[in-house]
Amino acid sequence: MKLLEFTKTAVKRTVIRRLLQQDQHRRNGLPETFQGLPPDLWGSHISEEGHLCVQDISTITLAQDYGTPLHVVDKSRLKKNYDTFVGAFREHLPAVELATSYKTNPLPGVLTALHRMGTFAEVISHFELWLALKLGVPPERIIVNGPGKGKDCIDLAVSQGVRLINIDGREEIPWLVDAAQKHGRKPDVGLRLVTSVGWQGQFGTNIATNESLETFKKLKQNTHLNPCALHLHLGTGIKDPDIYLTAITEVLEFGLKLDKELNIRINTYDFGGGFGVPTVRTPDEWDLRMPDLGYAPRMPHPDDCPKPDEYARKIGEKFRQIYPDFEKHPPHIFFEPGRAITSSAQTLLLRVITVKQTRQSIPKLILDGGKNITMPLGYETHQIFPANKMKEPYTSRFDIYGPLCHPGDIVARCKPFPALQAGDLVAVMDAGAYFIPNQTNFSLPRPAAVMVDGNMVEEIRRRESFSDIVQLDTLMPFGVNCA
Ligand SMILES: *Cc1c(COP(=O)(O)O)cnc(C)c1O
């Protein structure tokens, strides 16, 4: 048995070494000064003192002024991501609008900034719809999606006259009809479709099983509804344009079928989000094995992800192929990119609390934030920079943990780094998607967030206080203001 295990491990090591060599070879083309990727990929730079900067501001100063853990939003990066994405899609398709996926990064400061740039709101719950309205988004610029919106959400959406409600299945139709009658409105309605590619699970209705067609028959029976849209959302972090092309082809063909068989004219297509981010990697099974055998998993490589222009060009070509009268009667087209816009515009600063030396393994870093605020690191590989030691050589290697009393509180393993010490600062890059919505209060308050715009810094969310955490509890002996 022992011999078998030994042989298996030796084979794994050989494969891993080969994969790492290939990876290293591909990286030779990158302007690499680091293990991983250079900071200018995020629009960041390094100061004379070797500090990582967000625009003109040193992350060290930000950490001193606002404390850690700290989310740092780079407003110019947000704008650049939005401009690049919308620019590419408008070049290849007419009448494209982007809707900001609220759940991807529900910081009101970020949502407002994106709306000012020109995005619609894409919400999937009663709360998110309430938030969009509170932020002053005009109802005609709100799209309501989601598998579990519920009756109250639908009622509010209809009463306000939102731009589009995409139902997830026929079960939502009675709620829509009730609301439409009650408020004397005729809402534009779409249906979320499931194609041969992408997520299925609890979402939408399947084109192939005819459920989608049946649902449209039901929609058409109601004079209070205006069925006019088709909706897709395929997944997240997708780096293969062909997945979109396959799905969009099936959706457009379904649209033609609706016209032919039910005389329903689709004039709005909402193709969801899911576009991948060049600086985030989804580990494969080999990456997952690497740390156990003492190797750092591979870092993201920007060439693995198509640029927005490539997605847009291919989708544009597909549309022109399939959609009749595309130039004369172009439909309204929405995309809902979440992470492609927000991910790289946000950095999470964490402080080293302790470095634990042990005899049996590499040293362990304990940071002041872990799983409670870095959940996506459990299933994605992100660049992590030594923010105050950017010019120091990578002479060490650490397993990195958060502060929670939980064995799953792992941030990264076998991470090559300079010789970090207590008090040093690390920067988790691409913290702008799914970090904030997945934050928990596991033993600790949630972090503050600041937005950097040129040489200006604005606190857009204050750090949670201890009393914030218990303010809804009714049996606190000392009352709410226990700070
Ligand atoms: C989550 C979600 C998005 C955004 O997804 P990203 O992967 O962040 O681009 C868009 N549309 C819908 C319906 C969603 O649920």
Coordinates of N, CA and C in Angstrom, one line a residue, residues 317-461:
E317 N -21.9 39.4 -34.7 CA -22.0 38.6 -35.9 C -23.1 37.6 -35.8
K318 N -23.3 36.9 -34.7 CA -24.3 35.9 -34.5 C -25.7 36.6 -34.7
F319 N -25.9 37.7 -34.1 CA -27.1 38.4 -34.2 C -27.5 38.7 -35.7
R320 N -26.5 39.2 -36.4 CA -26.8 39.6 -37.8 C -27.1 38.4 -38.6
Q321 N -26.5 37.2 -38.3 CA -26.8 36.0 -39.0 C -28.2 35.6 -38.8
I322 N -28.7 35.6 -37.6 CA -30.0 35.0 -37.2 C -31.2 35.9 -37.2
Y323 N -30.9 37.2 -36.8 CA -32.1 38.0 -36.5 C -32.5 38.8 -37.8
P324 N -33.7 38.5 -38.3 CA -34.1 39.2 -39.5 C -34.3 40.7 -39.3
D325 N -34.0 41.4 -40.4 CA -34.2 42.9 -40.3 C -33.4 43.6 -39.2
F326 N -32.3 43.0 -38.9 CA -31.5 43.5 -37.7 C -31.2 44.9 -37.8
E327 N -30.8 45.4 -39.0 CA -30.4 46.8 -39.1 C -31.7 47.7 -39.1
K328 N -32.8 47.3 -39.7 CA -34.0 48.1 -39.8 C -34.8 48.2 -38.5
H329 N -34.9 47.0 -37.9 CA -35.7 47.0 -36.6 C -34.9 46.3 -35.5
P330 N -33.8 47.0 -35.1 CA -33.0 46.3 -34.0 C -33.8 46.2 -32.7
P331 N -33.6 45.1 -32.0 CA -34.3 45.0 -30.7 C -33.5 45.7 -29.7
H332 N -34.1 45.9 -28.5 CA -33.4 46.4 -27.3 C -32.5 45.3 -26.8
I333 N -31.3 45.6 -26.5 CA -30.4 44.5 -26.0 C -29.8 45.0 -24.7
F334 N -29.9 44.2 -23.7 CA -29.3 44.4 -22.4 C -28.3 43.4 -22.1
F335 N -27.2 43.8 -21.4 CA -26.3 42.9 -20.8 C -26.2 43.3 -19.3
E336 N -25.9 42.4 -18.5 CA -25.9 42.7 -17.0 C -24.5 42.3 -16.4
P337 N -23.4 42.8 -17.0 CA -22.1 42.4 -16.5 C -21.9 42.8 -15.0
G338 N -21.7 41.9 -14.1 CA -21.4 42.3 -12.7 C -19.9 42.3 -12.5
R339 N -19.3 41.1 -12.4 CA -17.9 41.1 -12.1 C -17.0 41.7 -13.1
A340 N -17.4 41.7 -14.4 CA -16.5 42.2 -15.4 C -16.3 43.7 -15.2
I341 N -17.2 44.4 -14.5 CA -17.1 45.8 -14.3 C -16.5 46.1 -12.9
T342 N -17.0 45.4 -11.9 CA -16.6 45.8 -10.5 C -15.4 45.0 -9.9
S343 N -15.1 43.8 -10.4 CA -14.1 43.0 -9.8 C -12.7 43.7 -9.6
S344 N -12.2 44.1 -10.7 CA -10.8 44.6 -10.7 C -10.7 46.1 -10.1
A345 N -11.9 46.7 -9.8 CA -11.9 48.0 -9.3 C -11.9 48.1 -7.8
Q346 N -11.6 47.0 -7.2 CA -11.7 47.0 -5.7 C -10.6 46.1 -5.1
T347 N -9.9 46.6 -4.1 CA -8.9 45.9 -3.4 C -9.2 45.8 -2.0
L348 N -8.9 44.6 -1.4 CA -9.1 44.4 0.1 C -7.8 44.4 0.8
L349 N -7.6 45.4 1.7 CA -6.4 45.5 2.5 C -6.5 44.8 3.8
L350 N -5.6 43.9 4.1 CA -5.6 43.1 5.3 C -4.2 43.2 6.0
R351 N -4.2 43.2 7.3 CA -3.0 43.4 8.1 C -2.6 42.0 8.6
V352 N -1.2 41.8 8.6 CA -0.7 40.6 9.3 C -0.8 40.8 10.8
I353 N -1.5 39.8 11.4 CA -1.5 39.9 12.9 C -0.3 39.2 13.5
T354 N -0.1 38.0 13.0 CA 1.0 37.2 13.6 C 1.7 36.4 12.4
V355 N 2.9 36.1 12.6 CA 3.6 35.1 11.8 C 4.0 33.9 12.7
K356 N 3.4 32.7 12.4 CA 3.7 31.6 13.3 C 4.7 30.7 12.6
Q357 N 5.8 30.5 13.3 CA 6.9 29.6 12.8 C 6.5 28.2 13.4
T358 N 6.6 27.2 12.5 CA 6.4 25.8 13.1 C 7.5 24.9 12.5
R359 N 7.6 23.8 13.2 CA 8.7 22.9 12.8 C 8.3 22.0 11.6
Q360 N 7.0 21.7 11.6 CA 6.6 20.7 10.6 C 6.2 21.3 9.2
S361 N 6.0 22.6 9.1 CA 5.6 23.1 7.8 C 6.1 24.5 7.6
I362 N 5.8 25.1 6.5 CA 6.2 26.5 6.2 C 5.5 27.4 7.2
P363 N 6.0 28.6 7.4 CA 5.4 29.5 8.4 C 4.0 29.9 8.0
K364 N 3.2 30.3 9.0 CA 1.8 30.6 8.8 C 1.6 32.1 9.1
L365 N 0.9 32.8 8.1 CA 0.5 34.2 8.4 C -0.9 34.1 8.9
I366 N -1.2 34.9 10.0 CA -2.6 35.1 10.4 C -2.9 36.5 10.1
L367 N -4.0 36.7 9.3 CA -4.4 38.0 8.9 C -5.6 38.5 9.7
D368 N -5.9 39.8 9.6 CA -7.1 40.3 10.4 C -8.4 40.1 9.7
G369 N -8.4 39.4 8.5 CA -9.6 39.0 7.9 C -9.4 37.7 7.1
G370 N -10.4 36.9 7.1 CA -10.3 35.6 6.4 C -11.6 35.3 5.8
K371 N -12.1 34.0 5.9 CA -13.3 33.6 5.3 C -14.5 34.5 5.5
N372 N -14.5 35.2 6.6 CA -15.6 36.1 6.9 C -15.8 37.2 5.9
I373 N -14.6 37.6 5.2 CA -14.7 38.7 4.3 C -14.0 38.3 2.9
T374 N -13.5 37.1 2.8 CA -12.8 36.8 1.5 C -13.3 35.5 1.0
M375 N -14.6 35.3 1.1 CA -15.2 34.0 0.7 C -14.8 33.5 -0.7
P376 N -14.8 34.4 -1.7 CA -14.5 33.9 -3.1 C -13.1 33.3 -3.2
L377 N -12.2 33.6 -2.2 CA -10.9 32.9 -2.3 C -10.9 31.4 -2.1
G378 N -12.1 31.0 -1.6 CA -12.3 29.5 -1.4 C -12.4 28.8 -2.8
Y379 N -12.8 29.5 -3.8 CA -13.0 28.9 -5.1 C -12.4 29.6 -6.3
E380 N -11.7 30.7 -6.0 CA -11.0 31.4 -7.1 C -9.6 31.7 -6.7
T381 N -8.7 31.8 -7.6 CA -7.3 32.3 -7.3 C -7.2 33.7 -7.6
H382 N -6.8 34.5 -6.6 CA -6.6 36.0 -6.9 C -5.1 36.3 -6.6
Q383 N -4.7 37.4 -7.2 CA -3.4 38.0 -6.9 C -3.5 38.6 -5.5
I384 N -2.5 38.3 -4.7 CA -2.4 39.0 -3.4 C -1.0 39.6 -3.3
F385 N -0.9 40.9 -3.1 CA 0.3 41.6 -3.1 C 0.8 41.9 -1.7
P386 N 2.1 42.0 -1.5 CA 2.7 42.4 -0.2 C 2.7 44.0 -0.3
A387 N 1.6 44.6 0.2 CA 1.4 46.0 -0.2 C 2.5 47.0 0.3
N388 N 3.1 46.7 1.4 CA 4.2 47.7 1.8 C 5.6 47.1 1.6
K389 N 5.7 46.0 0.9 CA 7.0 45.5 0.5 C 7.1 45.1 -0.9
M390 N 6.6 45.9 -1.8 CA 6.4 45.6 -3.2 C 7.8 45.5 -3.9
K391 N 8.8 46.1 -3.3 CA 10.1 46.0 -4.0 C 11.0 45.0 -3.4
E392 N 10.5 44.2 -2.4 CA 11.4 43.2 -1.8 C 11.3 41.9 -2.5
P393 N 12.4 41.2 -2.5 CA 12.5 39.9 -3.2 C 11.6 38.8 -2.4
Y394 N 11.0 37.9 -3.3 CA 10.2 36.9 -2.7 C 11.0 35.8 -2.2
T395 N 11.5 35.9 -0.9 CA 12.4 34.9 -0.4 C 11.7 33.9 0.5
S396 N 10.4 34.1 0.8 CA 9.6 33.3 1.7 C 8.4 32.6 1.1
R397 N 7.7 31.9 1.9 CA 6.6 31.1 1.4 C 5.7 30.9 2.6
F398 N 4.4 31.2 2.5 CA 3.5 31.1 3.7 C 2.3 30.4 3.4
D399 N 1.7 29.7 4.4 CA 0.3 29.4 4.4 C -0.4 30.6 5.0
I400 N -1.5 31.0 4.4 CA -2.1 32.2 4.9 C -3.5 31.9 5.5
Y401 N -3.8 32.4 6.7 CA -5.1 32.1 7.3 C -5.7 33.4 7.8
G402 N -7.0 33.4 8.0 CA -7.7 34.5 8.7 C -7.7 34.3 10.2
P403 N -8.4 35.2 10.9 CA -8.4 35.2 12.4 C -9.4 34.3 13.0
L404 N -10.3 33.6 12.2 CA -11.4 32.9 12.8 C -11.0 31.6 13.5
C405 N -11.7 31.2 14.4 CA -11.4 29.9 15.1 C -12.1 28.8 14.4
H406 N -11.7 28.6 13.1 CA -12.4 27.7 12.2 C -11.3 27.1 11.3
P407 N -11.3 25.8 11.2 CA -10.2 25.1 10.3 C -10.4 25.5 8.8
G408 N -11.5 25.9 8.4 CA -11.7 26.3 7.0 C -11.3 27.7 6.7
D409 N -10.7 28.4 7.7 CA -10.4 29.8 7.5 C -9.1 30.0 6.8
I410 N -9.0 29.5 5.5 CA -7.8 29.6 4.8 C -7.9 30.7 3.7
V411 N -6.9 31.5 3.6 CA -6.9 32.6 2.6 C -6.1 32.1 1.4
A412 N -4.9 31.6 1.5 CA -4.1 31.1 0.4 C -3.0 30.1 1.0
R413 N -2.6 29.2 0.1 CA -1.5 28.3 0.6 C -0.3 28.3 -0.2
C414 N 0.8 28.0 0.4 CA 2.1 28.0 -0.3 C 2.4 29.2 -1.1
K415 N 2.0 30.4 -0.5 CA 2.1 31.6 -1.2 C 3.5 32.2 -1.1
P416 N 4.2 32.4 -2.3 CA 5.5 33.0 -2.2 C 5.4 34.5 -1.9
F417 N 6.2 35.0 -1.0 CA 6.1 36.4 -0.6 C 7.5 36.8 -0.1
P418 N 7.7 38.1 0.1 CA 8.8 38.6 0.8 C 8.7 38.1 2.3
A419 N 9.7 38.3 3.1 CA 9.7 37.9 4.5 C 8.8 38.8 5.3
L420 N 7.5 38.5 5.3 CA 6.5 39.4 6.0 C 6.6 39.2 7.5
Q421 N 6.2 40.3 8.2 CA 6.1 40.3 9.6 C 4.8 40.8 10.1
A422 N 4.6 40.7 11.4 CA 3.4 41.2 12.0 C 3.3 42.7 11.7
G423 N 2.2 43.2 11.3 CA 2.0 44.7 11.0 C 2.1 45.0 9.5
D424 N 2.7 44.0 8.8 CA 2.7 44.2 7.3 C 1.3 44.2 6.7
L425 N 1.2 44.7 5.5 CA -0.1 44.9 4.9 C -0.1 44.0 3.6
V426 N -1.2 43.3 3.4 CA -1.4 42.6 2.1 C -2.6 43.1 1.4
A427 N -2.6 43.0 0.1 CA -3.7 43.5 -0.7 C -4.2 42.4 -1.6
V428 N -5.5 42.1 -1.3 CA -6.2 41.0 -2.1 C -6.8 41.8 -3.3
M429 N -6.3 41.5 -4.5 CA -6.8 42.1 -5.7 C -8.2 41.5 -6.2
D430 N -8.9 42.3 -7.0 CA -10.2 41.8 -7.5 C -11.2 41.5 -6.4
A431 N -11.2 42.3 -5.4 CA -12.2 42.1 -4.3 C -13.5 42.8 -4.6
G432 N -13.8 43.2 -5.8 CA -15.0 43.9 -6.1 C -16.2 43.1 -6.6
A433 N -16.0 41.8 -6.6 CA -17.2 41.0 -7.0 C -17.4 39.8 -6.0
Y434 N -18.5 39.8 -5.4 CA -18.9 38.7 -4.5 C -18.1 38.6 -3.2
F435 N -17.3 39.6 -2.9 CA -16.7 39.7 -1.6 C -17.7 40.3 -0.6
I436 N -18.2 41.5 -1.0 CA -19.1 42.2 -0.1 C -20.4 41.4 0.2
P437 N -21.1 40.9 -0.9 CA -22.3 40.2 -0.5 C -22.1 38.9 0.3
N438 N -20.9 38.3 0.2 CA -20.7 37.1 1.0 C -20.1 37.4 2.3
Q439 N -19.9 38.6 2.7 CA -19.4 38.9 4.1 C -20.3 38.4 5.2
T440 N -19.7 38.0 6.2 CA -20.5 37.5 7.4 C -20.0 38.3 8.6
N441 N -20.7 38.1 9.7 CA -20.3 38.6 11.0 C -19.6 37.6 11.9
F442 N -19.1 36.6 11.2 CA -18.4 35.5 12.0 C -17.4 36.1 12.9
S443 N -17.7 36.2 14.2 CA -16.8 36.7 15.2 C -16.3 38.1 15.1
L444 N -16.5 38.8 14.0 CA -15.9 40.1 13.7 C -16.8 41.0 13.0
P445 N -16.6 42.3 13.2 CA -17.4 43.3 12.4 C -17.0 43.3 11.0
R446 N -17.8 43.9 10.1 CA -17.5 43.9 8.7 C -16.7 45.2 8.4
P447 N -15.9 45.2 7.3 CA -14.9 46.3 7.1 C -15.6 47.6 6.5
A448 N -14.8 48.6 6.6 CA -15.2 49.9 6.0 C -14.8 49.8 4.5
A449 N -15.4 50.7 3.7 CA -15.0 50.8 2.3 C -14.8 52.3 2.0
V450 N -13.7 52.6 1.2 CA -13.4 53.9 0.8 C -13.4 53.9 -0.8
M451 N -13.7 55.1 -1.3 CA -13.6 55.2 -2.8 C -12.5 56.2 -3.1
V452 N -11.6 55.8 -4.0 CA -10.5 56.7 -4.4 C -10.8 57.3 -5.8
D453 N -10.7 58.6 -5.9 CA -10.9 59.3 -7.1 C -9.8 60.3 -7.3
G454 N -8.8 60.0 -8.1 CA -7.6 60.8 -8.3 C -6.9 60.9 -6.9
N455 N -6.8 62.1 -6.4 CA -6.1 62.2 -5.1 C -7.1 62.4 -3.9
M456 N -8.4 62.1 -4.2 CA -9.4 62.3 -3.2 C -9.9 60.9 -2.7
V457 N -10.1 60.9 -1.4 CA -10.6 59.6 -0.8 C -11.9 59.9 -0.1
E458 N -12.9 59.1 -0.3 CA -14.2 59.3 0.4 C -14.6 58.0 1.1
E459 N -15.0 58.0 2.3 CA -15.4 56.8 3.0 C -16.9 56.6 2.5
I460 N -17.1 55.4 1.9 CA -18.5 55.2 1.4 C -19.2 54.2 2.2
R461 N -18.5 53.5 3.1 CA -19.2 52.7 4.1 C -18.3 52.7 5.4

